[in-house]
Amino acid sequence: MFYVRTSILPDSSCVVLRGTPSEASSQTLTGRVLFRLGHSLKVKRITVAFQTTGSSKQQLQSRTASSQVQMEQVLFDASSHPNGYTVWKSNCYGSDSSRYEFPFTFVIAGHMHESVNTSFGNVCYELKVNIQTCGFGINTWSESLRLPVFRIPKEGTPHALRLTDPLRMQADWLGAVELQVLRDTVSVTDNSKMRALVVIRPLQKGLQLTDVGLRLSETVCHKTATNRFGDPHSHHKVISERLKAIGDSITGLSSLPLSQEHSMTLSLPIPKAFSGVQYTMDTPRISIVHELVLTATVIDRDQTPHYLRISSHVRIVPKLALEDTFTELPPYYSASFDRLLLGSSEEQPDQPPSFSSLPPPSYGFAASTCNISLA
């Protein structure tokens, strides 16, 4: 059977740029290309390229737009061969001697635009392999692999520290009801769940609560494209929404009297990046902001419904942005992992014993050593 199977195997599933375009350093993208043949093939030339993908109409166009990325590397060239090609044997029987594998390396500039996919256009990158052969039939084979480019704040910068700020939304309506939303951070990763604690606190009597909801929305603004009024084009959509109806199961009423504070945890599913949601960003060409909205319906003493709403901006970031911020200490399992205790295991004669001769510390009964009696 005649076939050419190409496997593009980058060492990382994405390119991560740390910092703003003016401060981010270049990153190295390495990997290898593996070929499997179902028949002997006369190979002339093989190249691999890191490039933008999509037509020019799909790309974000502006005066400040950078040119399309096109970096190419030659993996194999038989131009110096007398025949102008080299015969590759088939490895369909799993022969290790006929494996065809080539490494590649690309240097990605730090000012490159991160990947984005919006209604105004997209910026996408791919690794593409081209194989040129000679003979009858198809003489060019190609294979491509999408590779996203992320941009995260540089570690230790104010922008990176703001990612871990707690989310605190609080407002009261006419001194009658107080609404509050609490979260550990203002940031959330894609392809996850966003959980928030919602608190409804009555400040007056005689009110009833009908429903409580959370909504996450996304607004994309194309700064370089304006409408006839001179305003930038923008697009708004709801990413995720949940509405929880409040009722009294005992009385069967559709509302609940606000005689005390009510708290509940609501979660919103966050879709995968580039398909259902975009990362929060602000570039010279495009800005993407996300807003978390809390809604509640309250009925007053006159049975008049009031629709309350508070909102705050949140950030959708890659998982790597939060992994660099939070650091967990390794768990203590055994003294064999403690280099400080075992650093001087050999005892010197006529010298007092070193710390390594002491028994390893034990934390199994630490709680029993901290009993304090207040009798």
PDB file of N, CA and C in Angstrom, residues 2 4 41-42 131-142:
ATOM      1  N   PHE A   2       0.566   2.219  -0.835  1.00  0.00           N
ATOM      2  CA  PHE A   2       1.385   3.407  -0.972  1.00  0.00           C
ATOM      3  C   PHE A   2       0.826   4.531  -0.110  1.00  0.00           C
ATOM      4  N   VAL A   4       2.239   7.981   2.718  1.00  0.00           N
ATOM      5  CA  VAL A   4       3.260   8.724   3.445  1.00  0.00           C
ATOM      6  C   VAL A   4       2.607   9.268   4.709  1.00  0.00           C
ATOM      7  N   LEU A  41      10.222   5.371  -1.688  1.00  0.00           N
ATOM      8  CA  LEU A  41       9.918   6.703  -2.189  1.00  0.00           C
ATOM      9  C   LEU A  41      11.210   7.413  -2.562  1.00  0.00           C
ATOM     10  N   LYS A  42      11.171   8.137  -3.667  1.00  0.00           N
ATOM     11  CA  LYS A  42      12.303   8.941  -4.114  1.00  0.00           C
ATOM     12  C   LYS A  42      12.116  10.364  -3.577  1.00  0.00           C
ATOM     13  N   ILE A 131       7.031  17.634   1.712  1.00  0.00           N
ATOM     14  CA  ILE A 131       7.912  16.609   1.162  1.00  0.00           C
ATOM     15  C   ILE A 131       7.808  16.661  -0.358  1.00  0.00           C
ATOM     16  N   GLN A 132       8.931  16.875  -1.016  1.00  0.00           N
ATOM     17  CA  GLN A 132       8.979  16.890  -2.473  1.00  0.00           C
ATOM     18  C   GLN A 132       9.623  15.601  -2.958  1.00  0.00           C
ATOM     19  N   THR A 133       8.922  14.885  -3.838  1.00  0.00           N
ATOM     20  CA  THR A 133       9.394  13.626  -4.386  1.00  0.00           C
ATOM     21  C   THR A 133       9.452  13.724  -5.910  1.00  0.00           C
ATOM     22  N   CYS A 134       9.937  12.687  -6.526  1.00  0.00           N
ATOM     23  CA  CYS A 134       9.953  12.620  -7.982  1.00  0.00           C
ATOM     24  C   CYS A 134       9.362  11.288  -8.418  1.00  0.00           C
ATOM     25  N   GLY A 135       8.693  11.293  -9.536  1.00  0.00           N
ATOM     26  CA  GLY A 135       8.026  10.103 -10.033  1.00  0.00           C
ATOM     27  C   GLY A 135       6.671  10.472 -10.586  1.00  0.00           C
ATOM     28  N   PHE A 136       5.856   9.461 -10.816  1.00  0.00           N
ATOM     29  CA  PHE A 136       4.520   9.680 -11.353  1.00  0.00           C
ATOM     30  C   PHE A 136       3.524   9.929 -10.220  1.00  0.00           C
ATOM     31  N   GLY A 137       2.458  10.612 -10.546  1.00  0.00           N
ATOM     32  CA  GLY A 137       1.404  10.857  -9.558  1.00  0.00           C
ATOM     33  C   GLY A 137       1.717  12.066  -8.690  1.00  0.00           C
ATOM     34  N   ILE A 138       1.370  11.963  -7.408  1.00  0.00           N
ATOM     35  CA  ILE A 138       1.544  13.067  -6.464  1.00  0.00           C
ATOM     36  C   ILE A 138       3.017  13.194  -6.097  1.00  0.00           C
ATOM     37  N   ASN A 139       3.571  14.380  -6.297  1.00  0.00           N
ATOM     38  CA  ASN A 139       4.983  14.621  -6.007  1.00  0.00           C
ATOM     39  C   ASN A 139       5.202  15.559  -4.830  1.00  0.00           C
ATOM     40  N   THR A 140       4.135  15.997  -4.203  1.00  0.00           N
ATOM     41  CA  THR A 140       4.252  16.880  -3.042  1.00  0.00           C
ATOM     42  C   THR A 140       3.317  16.385  -1.950  1.00  0.00           C
ATOM     43  N   TRP A 141       3.866  16.173  -0.784  1.00  0.00           N
ATOM     44  CA  TRP A 141       3.092  15.738   0.383  1.00  0.00           C
ATOM     45  C   TRP A 141       3.270  16.787   1.478  1.00  0.00           C
ATOM     46  N   SER A 142       2.222  17.051   2.202  1.00  0.00           N
ATOM     47  CA  SER A 142       2.290  18.059   3.267  1.00  0.00           C
ATOM     48  C   SER A 142       1.469  17.604   4.468  1.00  0.00           C
TER      49      SER A 142
END
